[in-house]
Amino acid sequence: PEVEVKISPDISGEITELNVEEGDSVRQGTVLARIYADIYSLQRDEAASRVNQSNASVENSRAALDALQVNLDQAQQSYDRNKKLFDDKVISKAELEQFETTLKSAQANYRAAQQNVKSLQANVTGSQVGLSKANKDLSRTTLTAPMNGVVSSLKVKKGERVAGNSFNIGTEMMTIADMSVLEVR
């Protein structure tokens, strides 16, 4: 065959499903084999849990932000009322300064809570990236045919352990050949 593709797994593990035999014709996208994926599904579940937890933290902080907005509005109203009283010389400057301090404190708390919500939203984004990676790793446990062809060589059996090729050359599991174009010598 002019075109041959050697199939190696991206991850290491035990072959739990081997759907082809030597000589079988396959179409592109056909599931050839599956590798035991318990750790990858656990990592995916853990990442999904982190996303949910991050989302819950954001919602909790938004609710706290609403409460701080109410406190800020109340502090602003108290300050405005007492400023008018001060202008009318009904209360002392010391009393007005007390309301001004309360207003500034409420403003600072509100701004801090806004920044906290932004920080937690960034955590959600980071958690979603982790979930995407975990889903990608989990998808690598299923080997599919990259093209139409014939399984010209099968070098593994169900139950064998294979090495992934992330850092080195992984276990060559099989070869798929396009038999429609042959090179003849």
mmCIF file of C-alpha atoms in Angstrom:
data_model
loop_
_atom_site.group_PDB
_atom_site.id
_atom_site.type_symbol
_atom_site.label_atom_id
_atom_site.label_comp_id
_atom_site.label_asym_id
_atom_site.label_seq_id
_atom_site.Cartn_x
_atom_site.Cartn_y
_atom_site.Cartn_z
ATOM 1 C CA PRO A 1 0.000 0.000 0.000
ATOM 2 C CA GLU A 2 1.179 3.508 -0.776
ATOM 3 C CA VAL A 3 -0.424 4.884 2.405
ATOM 4 C CA GLU A 4 -0.092 3.074 5.727
ATOM 5 C CA VAL A 5 -0.907 4.499 9.145
ATOM 6 C CA LYS A 6 0.528 3.027 12.317
ATOM 7 C CA ILE A 7 -1.916 3.313 15.246
ATOM 8 C CA SER A 8 -0.483 3.977 18.720
ATOM 9 C CA PRO A 9 -2.391 5.115 21.796
ATOM 10 C CA ASP A 10 -1.950 8.574 23.329
ATOM 11 C CA ILE A 11 -2.387 7.120 26.812
ATOM 12 C CA SER A 12 -1.152 4.052 28.630
ATOM 13 C CA GLY A 13 -3.429 1.356 29.967
ATOM 14 C CA GLU A 14 -5.094 -1.984 29.414
ATOM 15 C CA ILE A 15 -6.971 -2.726 26.192
ATOM 16 C CA THR A 16 -10.546 -3.422 27.289
ATOM 17 C CA GLU A 17 -12.122 -3.527 23.850
ATOM 18 C CA LEU A 18 -10.599 -4.566 20.536
ATOM 19 C CA ASN A 19 -13.155 -4.335 17.736
ATOM 20 C CA VAL A 20 -11.051 -5.361 14.728
ATOM 21 C CA GLU A 21 -9.023 -8.307 13.519
ATOM 22 C CA GLU A 22 -6.250 -8.431 10.990
ATOM 23 C CA GLY A 23 -7.729 -8.179 7.486
ATOM 24 C CA ASP A 24 -10.866 -6.262 8.536
ATOM 25 C CA SER A 25 -11.946 -3.315 6.419
ATOM 26 C CA VAL A 26 -12.567 -0.136 8.402
ATOM 27 C CA ARG A 27 -14.034 3.257 7.608
ATOM 28 C CA GLN A 28 -12.718 6.544 8.932
ATOM 29 C CA GLY A 29 -14.039 7.172 12.459
ATOM 30 C CA THR A 30 -14.723 3.488 13.221
ATOM 31 C CA VAL A 31 -13.918 2.650 16.867
ATOM 32 C CA LEU A 32 -10.942 0.300 16.734
ATOM 33 C CA ALA A 33 -10.189 -0.145 20.436
ATOM 34 C CA ARG A 34 -10.731 1.272 23.914
ATOM 35 C CA ILE A 35 -8.260 1.546 26.736
ATOM 36 C CA TYR A 36 -9.280 1.217 30.405
ATOM 37 C CA ALA A 37 -10.271 4.753 31.359
ATOM 38 C CA ASP A 38 -11.262 4.782 35.033
ATOM 39 C CA ILE A 39 -8.654 7.337 36.106
ATOM 40 C CA TYR A 40 -9.573 9.656 33.235
ATOM 41 C CA SER A 41 -13.285 9.514 34.007
ATOM 42 C CA LEU A 42 -12.487 10.228 37.674
ATOM 43 C CA GLN A 43 -10.362 13.213 36.659
ATOM 44 C CA ARG A 44 -13.188 14.439 34.435
ATOM 45 C CA ASP A 45 -15.716 14.084 37.264
ATOM 46 C CA GLU A 46 -13.365 15.908 39.637
ATOM 47 C CA ALA A 47 -12.890 18.742 37.123
ATOM 48 C CA ALA A 48 -16.670 19.000 36.601
ATOM 49 C CA SER A 49 -17.088 19.193 40.367
ATOM 50 C CA ARG A 50 -14.555 22.036 40.541
ATOM 51 C CA VAL A 51 -16.466 23.931 37.836
ATOM 52 C CA ASN A 52 -19.727 23.515 39.770
ATOM 53 C CA GLN A 53 -18.060 24.576 43.006
ATOM 54 C CA SER A 54 -16.568 27.663 41.343
ATOM 55 C CA ASN A 55 -19.942 28.601 39.865
ATOM 56 C CA ALA A 56 -21.571 28.230 43.281
ATOM 57 C CA SER A 57 -18.898 30.485 44.822
ATOM 58 C CA VAL A 58 -19.582 33.148 42.204
ATOM 59 C CA GLU A 59 -23.319 33.023 42.864
ATOM 60 C CA ASN A 60 -22.738 33.180 46.618
ATOM 61 C CA SER A 61 -20.487 36.227 46.204
ATOM 62 C CA ARG A 62 -23.048 37.909 43.945
ATOM 63 C CA ALA A 63 -25.686 37.446 46.645
ATOM 64 C CA ALA A 64 -23.291 38.961 49.208
ATOM 65 C CA LEU A 65 -22.651 41.810 46.759
ATOM 66 C CA ASP A 66 -26.388 42.543 46.654
ATOM 67 C CA ALA A 67 -26.454 42.715 50.455
ATOM 68 C CA LEU A 68 -23.472 45.081 50.445
ATOM 69 C CA GLN A 69 -25.225 47.247 47.838
ATOM 70 C CA VAL A 70 -28.171 47.617 50.240
ATOM 71 C CA ASN A 71 -25.778 48.564 53.078
ATOM 72 C CA LEU A 72 -24.063 51.073 50.788
ATOM 73 C CA ASP A 73 -27.393 52.642 49.778
ATOM 74 C CA GLN A 74 -28.441 52.873 53.418
ATOM 75 C CA ALA A 75 -25.116 54.451 54.424
ATOM 76 C CA GLN A 76 -25.432 56.958 51.546
ATOM 77 C CA GLN A 77 -28.966 57.934 52.631
ATOM 78 C CA SER A 78 -27.885 58.334 56.268
ATOM 79 C CA TYR A 79 -24.943 60.476 55.224
ATOM 80 C CA ASP A 80 -27.097 62.661 52.945
ATOM 81 C CA ARG A 81 -29.717 63.189 55.690
ATOM 82 C CA ASN A 82 -27.115 64.009 58.313
ATOM 83 C CA LYS A 83 -25.181 66.273 55.925
ATOM 84 C CA LYS A 84 -28.356 68.334 55.557
ATOM 85 C CA LEU A 85 -28.732 68.391 59.342
ATOM 86 C CA PHE A 86 -25.101 69.496 59.676
ATOM 87 C CA ASP A 87 -25.635 72.247 57.091
ATOM 88 C CA ASP A 88 -28.637 73.394 59.134
ATOM 89 C CA LYS A 89 -26.367 73.311 62.246
ATOM 90 C CA VAL A 90 -28.507 70.715 64.002
ATOM 91 C CA ILE A 91 -25.696 68.137 64.525
ATOM 92 C CA SER A 92 -21.971 68.513 65.228
ATOM 93 C CA LYS A 93 -19.111 67.896 62.774
ATOM 94 C CA ALA A 94 -18.041 64.864 64.831
ATOM 95 C CA GLU A 95 -21.451 63.252 64.298
ATOM 96 C CA LEU A 96 -21.293 63.929 60.546
ATOM 97 C CA GLU A 97 -17.788 62.446 60.360
ATOM 98 C CA GLN A 98 -19.132 59.274 61.932
ATOM 99 C CA PHE A 99 -21.708 58.907 59.099
ATOM 100 C CA GLU A 100 -19.029 59.775 56.521
ATOM 101 C CA THR A 101 -16.773 57.025 57.894
ATOM 102 C CA THR A 102 -19.643 54.525 57.749
ATOM 103 C CA LEU A 103 -20.301 55.523 54.108
ATOM 104 C CA LYS A 104 -16.620 55.151 53.108
ATOM 105 C CA SER A 105 -16.447 51.766 54.823
ATOM 106 C CA ALA A 106 -19.564 50.573 52.962
ATOM 107 C CA GLN A 107 -18.077 51.791 49.654
ATOM 108 C CA ALA A 108 -14.800 49.970 50.313
ATOM 109 C CA ASN A 109 -16.610 46.746 51.252
ATOM 110 C CA TYR A 110 -18.710 46.944 48.099
ATOM 111 C CA ARG A 111 -15.647 47.468 45.844
ATOM 112 C CA ALA A 112 -13.820 44.599 47.569
ATOM 113 C CA ALA A 113 -16.802 42.322 46.987
ATOM 114 C CA GLN A 114 -16.896 43.329 43.296
ATOM 115 C CA GLN A 115 -13.226 42.376 42.939
ATOM 116 C CA ASN A 116 -13.911 39.095 44.732
ATOM 117 C CA VAL A 117 -16.640 38.259 42.197
ATOM 118 C CA LYS A 118 -14.199 38.996 39.334
ATOM 119 C CA SER A 119 -11.585 36.761 40.960
ATOM 120 C CA LEU A 120 -14.068 33.937 41.395
ATOM 121 C CA GLN A 121 -15.181 34.304 37.760
ATOM 122 C CA ALA A 122 -11.544 33.845 36.734
ATOM 123 C CA ASN A 123 -11.479 30.681 38.853
ATOM 124 C CA VAL A 124 -14.539 29.427 36.954
ATOM 125 C CA THR A 125 -12.708 29.971 33.666
ATOM 126 C CA GLY A 126 -9.676 28.090 34.984
ATOM 127 C CA SER A 127 -11.882 25.233 36.178
ATOM 128 C CA GLN A 128 -13.571 25.051 32.770
ATOM 129 C CA VAL A 129 -10.156 24.746 31.104
ATOM 130 C CA GLY A 130 -9.359 21.873 33.461
ATOM 131 C CA LEU A 131 -12.658 20.212 32.544
ATOM 132 C CA SER A 132 -11.915 20.588 28.824
ATOM 133 C CA LYS A 133 -8.502 18.970 29.332
ATOM 134 C CA ALA A 134 -10.029 16.113 31.336
ATOM 135 C CA ASN A 135 -12.630 15.533 28.593
ATOM 136 C CA LYS A 136 -9.876 15.548 25.967
ATOM 137 C CA ASP A 137 -7.843 13.013 27.968
ATOM 138 C CA LEU A 138 -10.925 10.829 28.358
ATOM 139 C CA SER A 139 -11.600 10.962 24.619
ATOM 140 C CA ARG A 140 -8.069 9.668 23.987
ATOM 141 C CA THR A 141 -9.027 6.346 25.560
ATOM 142 C CA THR A 142 -10.991 5.531 22.394
ATOM 143 C CA LEU A 143 -8.933 4.831 19.278
ATOM 144 C CA THR A 144 -10.681 5.445 15.962
ATOM 145 C CA ALA A 145 -9.662 4.776 12.395
ATOM 146 C CA PRO A 146 -7.974 7.849 10.864
ATOM 147 C CA MET A 147 -8.894 6.778 7.319
ATOM 148 C CA ASN A 148 -10.667 4.143 5.253
ATOM 149 C CA GLY A 149 -8.596 1.019 4.768
ATOM 150 C CA VAL A 150 -7.748 -2.488 5.893
ATOM 151 C CA VAL A 151 -6.169 -3.551 9.178
ATOM 152 C CA SER A 152 -2.968 -4.917 7.632
ATOM 153 C CA SER A 153 -1.219 -5.663 10.908
ATOM 154 C CA LEU A 154 -2.597 -6.244 14.420
ATOM 155 C CA LYS A 155 0.076 -6.489 17.096
ATOM 156 C CA VAL A 156 -2.003 -6.544 20.296
ATOM 157 C CA LYS A 157 -4.736 -8.575 21.950
ATOM 158 C CA LYS A 158 -7.553 -7.612 24.298
ATOM 159 C CA GLY A 159 -6.289 -7.432 27.884
ATOM 160 C CA GLU A 160 -2.722 -6.425 26.979
ATOM 161 C CA ARG A 161 -1.221 -3.265 28.406
ATOM 162 C CA VAL A 162 -0.035 -0.582 25.995
ATOM 163 C CA ALA A 163 2.202 2.429 26.531
ATOM 164 C CA GLY A 164 1.041 5.860 25.432
ATOM 165 C CA ASN A 165 3.191 8.029 23.190
ATOM 166 C CA SER A 166 3.097 11.305 25.100
ATOM 167 C CA PHE A 167 6.847 11.366 25.883
ATOM 168 C CA ASN A 168 8.248 8.468 23.905
ATOM 169 C CA ILE A 169 7.247 6.150 21.107
ATOM 170 C CA GLY A 170 4.161 4.314 22.309
ATOM 171 C CA THR A 171 3.147 0.734 21.656
ATOM 172 C CA GLU A 172 2.308 0.238 17.991
ATOM 173 C CA MET A 173 -1.067 -1.476 18.180
ATOM 174 C CA MET A 174 -1.964 -1.930 14.523
ATOM 175 C CA THR A 175 -1.462 -0.658 11.001
ATOM 176 C CA ILE A 176 -4.206 0.486 8.664
ATOM 177 C CA ALA A 177 -3.427 0.474 4.958
ATOM 178 C CA ASP A 178 -5.252 2.129 2.059
ATOM 179 C CA MET A 179 -5.453 -0.776 -0.391
ATOM 180 C CA SER A 180 -6.999 1.327 -3.174
ATOM 181 C CA VAL A 181 -3.587 2.688 -4.191
ATOM 182 C CA LEU A 182 -0.746 0.165 -4.305
ATOM 183 C CA GLU A 183 2.918 0.682 -5.008
ATOM 184 C CA VAL A 184 4.226 -2.237 -7.052
ATOM 185 C CA ARG A 185 7.852 -3.120 -7.650
#
